[in-house]
Amino acid sequence: MANTLLPIEERNLTPDEVELLDKRRRRGQLFLVVGFQCLIVFSLVTLWAGQDFTLSPGLAHPMVYWDAITGTLAVIFLTTGIRLRRGSNEFISY
């Protein structure tokens, strides 16, 4: 009997296709972890970026640039991780 929790397109996969699917979902989990770590760093650096933006002269705002980069990376990693994990109905923590 087929597992009804699986999407229809995943019910008749070969072992090699299942391995590729598992690799994709593990990579998605990794991207989610990295994305949340970037989000934490982004939120902490935001405090220093505001001070740097107001007190540094001219275009010398390294903390603002670092904050923008980590925020962008967080968004990229989180959206990519969600896209790669699609179809998974379990929580993986490894």
mmCIF file of N, CA and C in Angstrom:
data_model
loop_
_atom_site.group_PDB
_atom_site.id
_atom_site.type_symbol
_atom_site.label_atom_id
_atom_site.label_comp_id
_atom_site.label_asym_id
_atom_site.label_seq_id
_atom_site.Cartn_x
_atom_site.Cartn_y
_atom_site.Cartn_z
ATOM 1 N N MET A 1 0.848 -1.177 0.000
ATOM 2 C CA MET A 1 0.000 0.000 0.000
ATOM 3 C C MET A 1 0.892 1.238 0.000
ATOM 4 N N ALA A 2 0.533 2.192 -0.803
ATOM 5 C CA ALA A 2 1.319 3.417 -0.938
ATOM 6 C C ALA A 2 1.163 4.301 0.302
ATOM 7 N N ASN A 3 2.222 5.010 0.589
ATOM 8 C CA ASN A 3 2.191 5.959 1.702
ATOM 9 C C ASN A 3 1.427 7.198 1.250
ATOM 10 N N THR A 4 0.279 7.449 1.842
ATOM 11 C CA THR A 4 -0.563 8.563 1.398
ATOM 12 C C THR A 4 -0.067 9.920 1.907
ATOM 13 N N LEU A 5 0.939 9.917 2.800
ATOM 14 C CA LEU A 5 1.504 11.189 3.248
ATOM 15 C C LEU A 5 2.435 11.801 2.212
ATOM 16 N N LEU A 6 2.932 10.982 1.291
ATOM 17 C CA LEU A 6 3.829 11.475 0.249
ATOM 18 C C LEU A 6 3.038 12.119 -0.879
ATOM 19 N N PRO A 7 3.589 13.160 -1.499
ATOM 20 C CA PRO A 7 2.938 13.704 -2.692
ATOM 21 C C PRO A 7 2.888 12.647 -3.801
ATOM 22 N N ILE A 8 1.966 12.787 -4.696
ATOM 23 C CA ILE A 8 1.750 11.781 -5.746
ATOM 24 C C ILE A 8 3.002 11.578 -6.591
ATOM 25 N N GLU A 9 3.721 12.646 -6.915
ATOM 26 C CA GLU A 9 4.903 12.518 -7.771
ATOM 27 C C GLU A 9 6.080 11.848 -7.071
ATOM 28 N N GLU A 10 6.018 11.669 -5.759
ATOM 29 C CA GLU A 10 7.117 11.040 -5.024
ATOM 30 C C GLU A 10 6.815 9.607 -4.609
ATOM 31 N N ARG A 11 5.702 9.064 -4.993
ATOM 32 C CA ARG A 11 5.316 7.728 -4.532
ATOM 33 C C ARG A 11 6.013 6.603 -5.290
ATOM 34 N N ASN A 12 6.410 6.838 -6.515
ATOM 35 C CA ASN A 12 6.994 5.775 -7.337
ATOM 36 C C ASN A 12 8.409 6.121 -7.765
ATOM 37 N N LEU A 13 9.237 6.579 -6.849
ATOM 38 C CA LEU A 13 10.607 6.953 -7.179
ATOM 39 C C LEU A 13 11.531 5.748 -7.065
ATOM 40 N N THR A 14 12.566 5.767 -7.892
ATOM 41 C CA THR A 14 13.605 4.743 -7.787
ATOM 42 C C THR A 14 14.511 5.080 -6.605
ATOM 43 N N PRO A 15 15.300 4.140 -6.131
ATOM 44 C CA PRO A 15 16.207 4.438 -5.018
ATOM 45 C C PRO A 15 17.179 5.584 -5.309
ATOM 46 N N ASP A 16 17.650 5.703 -6.548
ATOM 47 C CA ASP A 16 18.550 6.809 -6.898
ATOM 48 C C ASP A 16 17.832 8.153 -6.831
ATOM 49 N N GLU A 17 16.587 8.179 -7.275
ATOM 50 C CA GLU A 17 15.812 9.416 -7.214
ATOM 51 C C GLU A 17 15.488 9.803 -5.769
ATOM 52 N N VAL A 18 15.265 8.808 -4.916
ATOM 53 C CA VAL A 18 15.026 9.080 -3.497
ATOM 54 C C VAL A 18 16.278 9.663 -2.858
ATOM 55 N N GLU A 19 17.437 9.132 -3.241
ATOM 56 C CA GLU A 19 18.702 9.657 -2.715
ATOM 57 C C GLU A 19 18.904 11.112 -3.132
ATOM 58 N N LEU A 20 18.608 11.445 -4.369
ATOM 59 C CA LEU A 20 18.722 12.835 -4.834
ATOM 60 C C LEU A 20 17.737 13.748 -4.110
ATOM 61 N N LEU A 21 16.541 13.241 -3.878
ATOM 62 C CA LEU A 21 15.540 14.013 -3.153
ATOM 63 C C LEU A 21 15.984 14.274 -1.710
ATOM 64 N N ASP A 22 16.561 13.260 -1.067
ATOM 65 C CA ASP A 22 17.055 13.432 0.296
ATOM 66 C C ASP A 22 18.219 14.419 0.342
ATOM 67 N N LYS A 23 19.106 14.360 -0.643
ATOM 68 C CA LYS A 23 20.224 15.314 -0.704
ATOM 69 C C LYS A 23 19.714 16.736 -0.844
ATOM 70 N N ARG A 24 18.709 16.922 -1.703
ATOM 71 C CA ARG A 24 18.143 18.256 -1.906
ATOM 72 C C ARG A 24 17.520 18.774 -0.619
ATOM 73 N N ARG A 25 16.806 17.927 0.091
ATOM 74 C CA ARG A 25 16.165 18.361 1.331
ATOM 75 C C ARG A 25 17.177 18.612 2.444
ATOM 76 N N ARG A 26 18.255 17.820 2.494
ATOM 77 C CA ARG A 26 19.309 18.077 3.486
ATOM 78 C C ARG A 26 20.018 19.390 3.194
ATOM 79 N N ARG A 27 20.254 19.675 1.924
ATOM 80 C CA ARG A 27 20.861 20.955 1.557
ATOM 81 C C ARG A 27 19.925 22.110 1.899
ATOM 82 N N GLY A 28 18.630 21.911 1.740
ATOM 83 C CA GLY A 28 17.660 22.924 2.125
ATOM 84 C C GLY A 28 17.670 23.173 3.619
ATOM 85 N N GLN A 29 17.810 22.107 4.406
ATOM 86 C CA GLN A 29 17.898 22.264 5.859
ATOM 87 C C GLN A 29 19.165 23.028 6.234
ATOM 88 N N LEU A 30 20.279 22.731 5.561
ATOM 89 C CA LEU A 30 21.523 23.449 5.804
ATOM 90 C C LEU A 30 21.358 24.933 5.488
ATOM 91 N N PHE A 31 20.714 25.249 4.375
ATOM 92 C CA PHE A 31 20.499 26.649 4.004
ATOM 93 C C PHE A 31 19.607 27.357 5.010
ATOM 94 N N LEU A 32 18.617 26.652 5.554
ATOM 95 C CA LEU A 32 17.771 27.265 6.578
ATOM 96 C C LEU A 32 18.573 27.585 7.839
ATOM 97 N N VAL A 33 19.452 26.683 8.230
ATOM 98 C CA VAL A 33 20.285 26.923 9.415
ATOM 99 C C VAL A 33 21.202 28.120 9.186
ATOM 100 N N VAL A 34 21.861 28.160 8.031
ATOM 101 C CA VAL A 34 22.761 29.272 7.726
ATOM 102 C C VAL A 34 21.967 30.574 7.625
ATOM 103 N N GLY A 35 20.776 30.511 7.052
ATOM 104 C CA GLY A 35 19.940 31.701 6.946
ATOM 105 C C GLY A 35 19.532 32.249 8.300
ATOM 106 N N PHE A 36 19.170 31.372 9.230
ATOM 107 C CA PHE A 36 18.805 31.840 10.568
ATOM 108 C C PHE A 36 20.016 32.386 11.317
ATOM 109 N N GLN A 37 21.186 31.795 11.091
ATOM 110 C CA GLN A 37 22.394 32.331 11.708
ATOM 111 C C GLN A 37 22.707 33.721 11.163
ATOM 112 N N CYS A 38 22.558 33.907 9.864
ATOM 113 C CA CYS A 38 22.760 35.243 9.268
ATOM 114 C C CYS A 38 21.731 36.228 9.813
ATOM 115 N N LEU A 39 20.521 35.767 10.030
ATOM 116 C CA LEU A 39 19.478 36.634 10.570
ATOM 117 C C LEU A 39 19.811 37.083 11.994
ATOM 118 N N ILE A 40 20.363 36.193 12.793
ATOM 119 C CA ILE A 40 20.771 36.556 14.153
ATOM 120 C C ILE A 40 21.897 37.583 14.112
ATOM 121 N N VAL A 41 22.904 37.342 13.271
ATOM 122 C CA VAL A 41 24.015 38.292 13.147
ATOM 123 C C VAL A 41 23.500 39.630 12.622
ATOM 124 N N PHE A 42 22.598 39.594 11.656
ATOM 125 C CA PHE A 42 22.017 40.824 11.107
ATOM 126 C C PHE A 42 21.315 41.629 12.190
ATOM 127 N N SER A 43 20.551 40.960 13.027
ATOM 128 C CA SER A 43 19.818 41.700 14.070
ATOM 129 C C SER A 43 20.766 42.279 15.117
ATOM 130 N N LEU A 44 21.843 41.576 15.441
ATOM 131 C CA LEU A 44 22.808 42.105 16.408
ATOM 132 C C LEU A 44 23.643 43.248 15.820
ATOM 133 N N VAL A 45 24.035 43.121 14.572
ATOM 134 C CA VAL A 45 24.865 44.141 13.934
ATOM 135 C C VAL A 45 24.064 45.410 13.667
ATOM 136 N N THR A 46 22.749 45.296 13.580
ATOM 137 C CA THR A 46 21.910 46.475 13.340
ATOM 138 C C THR A 46 22.113 47.529 14.430
ATOM 139 N N LEU A 47 22.359 47.101 15.653
ATOM 140 C CA LEU A 47 22.583 48.058 16.734
ATOM 141 C C LEU A 47 23.829 48.914 16.474
ATOM 142 N N TRP A 48 24.906 48.257 16.056
ATOM 143 C CA TRP A 48 26.133 49.000 15.786
ATOM 144 C C TRP A 48 26.058 49.752 14.460
ATOM 145 N N ALA A 49 25.280 49.249 13.533
ATOM 146 C CA ALA A 49 25.179 49.906 12.233
ATOM 147 C C ALA A 49 24.503 51.272 12.359
ATOM 148 N N GLY A 50 23.530 51.377 13.225
ATOM 149 C CA GLY A 50 22.883 52.679 13.426
ATOM 150 C C GLY A 50 23.837 53.698 13.998
ATOM 151 N N GLN A 51 24.646 53.291 14.957
ATOM 152 C CA GLN A 51 25.636 54.193 15.533
ATOM 153 C C GLN A 51 26.700 54.543 14.500
ATOM 154 N N ASP A 52 27.130 53.572 13.729
ATOM 155 C CA ASP A 52 28.137 53.805 12.699
ATOM 156 C C ASP A 52 27.606 54.746 11.627
ATOM 157 N N PHE A 53 26.342 54.582 11.281
ATOM 158 C CA PHE A 53 25.757 55.418 10.231
ATOM 159 C C PHE A 53 25.656 56.881 10.661
ATOM 160 N N THR A 54 25.368 57.102 11.934
ATOM 161 C CA THR A 54 25.208 58.480 12.400
ATOM 162 C C THR A 54 26.533 59.146 12.756
ATOM 163 N N LEU A 55 27.532 58.385 13.173
ATOM 164 C CA LEU A 55 28.765 58.988 13.666
ATOM 165 C C LEU A 55 29.933 58.953 12.682
ATOM 166 N N SER A 56 29.929 58.056 11.712
ATOM 167 C CA SER A 56 31.057 57.968 10.773
ATOM 168 C C SER A 56 30.935 59.028 9.689
ATOM 169 N N PRO A 57 32.075 59.624 9.294
ATOM 170 C CA PRO A 57 32.024 60.666 8.273
ATOM 171 C C PRO A 57 31.976 60.087 6.856
ATOM 172 N N GLY A 58 31.369 60.822 5.954
ATOM 173 C CA GLY A 58 31.373 60.474 4.530
ATOM 174 C C GLY A 58 30.744 59.127 4.238
ATOM 175 N N LEU A 59 31.427 58.374 3.364
ATOM 176 C CA LEU A 59 30.914 57.062 2.967
ATOM 177 C C LEU A 59 31.586 55.921 3.724
ATOM 178 N N ALA A 60 32.300 56.217 4.781
ATOM 179 C CA ALA A 60 32.990 55.195 5.568
ATOM 180 C C ALA A 60 32.040 54.625 6.615
ATOM 181 N N HIS A 61 31.227 53.679 6.190
ATOM 182 C CA HIS A 61 30.244 53.048 7.081
ATOM 183 C C HIS A 61 30.380 51.525 6.989
ATOM 184 N N PRO A 62 31.482 50.950 7.480
ATOM 185 C CA PRO A 62 31.669 49.502 7.302
ATOM 186 C C PRO A 62 30.602 48.654 7.986
ATOM 187 N N MET A 63 30.099 49.063 9.127
ATOM 188 C CA MET A 63 29.084 48.267 9.814
ATOM 189 C C MET A 63 27.754 48.294 9.058
ATOM 190 N N VAL A 64 27.453 49.414 8.433
ATOM 191 C CA VAL A 64 26.225 49.498 7.632
ATOM 192 C C VAL A 64 26.329 48.558 6.437
ATOM 193 N N TYR A 65 27.510 48.535 5.803
ATOM 194 C CA TYR A 65 27.690 47.647 4.647
ATOM 195 C C TYR A 65 27.622 46.184 5.078
ATOM 196 N N TRP A 66 28.252 45.871 6.209
ATOM 197 C CA TRP A 66 28.217 44.504 6.705
ATOM 198 C C TRP A 66 26.788 44.109 7.085
ATOM 199 N N ASP A 67 26.047 45.016 7.650
ATOM 200 C CA ASP A 67 24.659 44.754 8.010
ATOM 201 C C ASP A 67 23.817 44.500 6.760
ATOM 202 N N ALA A 68 24.025 45.293 5.746
ATOM 203 C CA ALA A 68 23.276 45.096 4.498
ATOM 204 C C ALA A 68 23.626 43.755 3.848
ATOM 205 N N ILE A 69 24.898 43.386 3.888
ATOM 206 C CA ILE A 69 25.311 42.117 3.290
ATOM 207 C C ILE A 69 24.730 40.936 4.061
ATOM 208 N N THR A 70 24.806 40.961 5.391
ATOM 209 C CA THR A 70 24.264 39.836 6.159
ATOM 210 C C THR A 70 22.745 39.758 6.049
ATOM 211 N N GLY A 71 22.064 40.896 5.958
ATOM 212 C CA GLY A 71 20.617 40.880 5.765
ATOM 213 C C GLY A 71 20.238 40.287 4.415
ATOM 214 N N THR A 72 20.994 40.656 3.390
ATOM 215 C CA THR A 72 20.744 40.109 2.056
ATOM 216 C C THR A 72 21.016 38.611 2.017
ATOM 217 N N LEU A 73 22.127 38.196 2.636
ATOM 218 C CA LEU A 73 22.443 36.767 2.686
ATOM 219 C C LEU A 73 21.383 35.981 3.457
ATOM 220 N N ALA A 74 20.868 36.553 4.527
ATOM 221 C CA ALA A 74 19.823 35.882 5.294
ATOM 222 C C ALA A 74 18.588 35.646 4.438
ATOM 223 N N VAL A 75 18.178 36.652 3.699
ATOM 224 C CA VAL A 75 17.004 36.503 2.835
ATOM 225 C C VAL A 75 17.253 35.461 1.751
ATOM 226 N N ILE A 76 18.434 35.505 1.142
ATOM 227 C CA ILE A 76 18.757 34.554 0.069
ATOM 228 C C ILE A 76 18.790 33.130 0.601
ATOM 229 N N PHE A 77 19.486 32.917 1.726
ATOM 230 C CA PHE A 77 19.591 31.561 2.266
ATOM 231 C C PHE A 77 18.236 31.035 2.739
ATOM 232 N N LEU A 78 17.436 31.876 3.363
ATOM 233 C CA LEU A 78 16.135 31.412 3.860
ATOM 234 C C LEU A 78 15.187 31.062 2.713
ATOM 235 N N THR A 79 15.128 31.887 1.691
ATOM 236 C CA THR A 79 14.228 31.579 0.569
ATOM 237 C C THR A 79 14.712 30.350 -0.201
ATOM 238 N N THR A 80 16.025 30.221 -0.377
ATOM 239 C CA THR A 80 16.546 29.042 -1.064
ATOM 240 C C THR A 80 16.315 27.787 -0.232
ATOM 241 N N GLY A 81 16.513 27.874 1.079
ATOM 242 C CA GLY A 81 16.277 26.724 1.950
ATOM 243 C C GLY A 81 14.829 26.281 1.949
ATOM 244 N N ILE A 82 13.916 27.229 1.969
ATOM 245 C CA ILE A 82 12.489 26.883 1.922
ATOM 246 C C ILE A 82 12.151 26.233 0.586
ATOM 247 N N ARG A 83 12.730 26.749 -0.498
ATOM 248 C CA ARG A 83 12.464 26.190 -1.819
ATOM 249 C C ARG A 83 13.015 24.769 -1.940
ATOM 250 N N LEU A 84 14.208 24.525 -1.403
ATOM 251 C CA LEU A 84 14.799 23.190 -1.495
ATOM 252 C C LEU A 84 14.112 22.184 -0.572
ATOM 253 N N ARG A 85 13.526 22.634 0.520
ATOM 254 C CA ARG A 85 12.864 21.732 1.466
ATOM 255 C C ARG A 85 11.409 21.449 1.095
ATOM 256 N N ARG A 86 10.930 21.981 -0.002
ATOM 257 C CA ARG A 86 9.519 21.814 -0.330
ATOM 258 C C ARG A 86 9.162 20.328 -0.440
ATOM 259 N N GLY A 87 7.975 20.018 0.005
ATOM 260 C CA GLY A 87 7.496 18.648 -0.048
ATOM 261 C C GLY A 87 7.826 17.835 1.178
ATOM 262 N N SER A 88 8.650 18.349 2.061
ATOM 263 C CA SER A 88 9.006 17.595 3.263
ATOM 264 C C SER A 88 7.965 17.842 4.342
ATOM 265 N N ASN A 89 7.493 16.770 4.955
ATOM 266 C CA ASN A 89 6.481 16.904 6.001
ATOM 267 C C ASN A 89 7.025 16.495 7.362
ATOM 268 N N GLU A 90 8.337 16.554 7.525
ATOM 269 C CA GLU A 90 8.940 16.204 8.803
ATOM 270 C C GLU A 90 9.991 17.240 9.183
ATOM 271 N N PHE A 91 10.272 17.307 10.477
ATOM 272 C CA PHE A 91 11.309 18.205 10.971
ATOM 273 C C PHE A 91 12.608 17.424 11.073
ATOM 274 N N ILE A 92 13.628 17.904 10.388
ATOM 275 C CA ILE A 92 14.917 17.227 10.380
ATOM 276 C C ILE A 92 15.895 18.055 11.195
ATOM 277 N N SER A 93 16.545 17.436 12.168
ATOM 278 C CA SER A 93 17.531 18.156 12.954
ATOM 279 C C SER A 93 18.816 17.341 13.024
ATOM 280 N N TYR A 94 19.627 17.484 12.014
ATOM 281 C CA TYR A 94 20.942 16.827 12.011
ATOM 282 C C TYR A 94 21.933 17.687 11.291
#
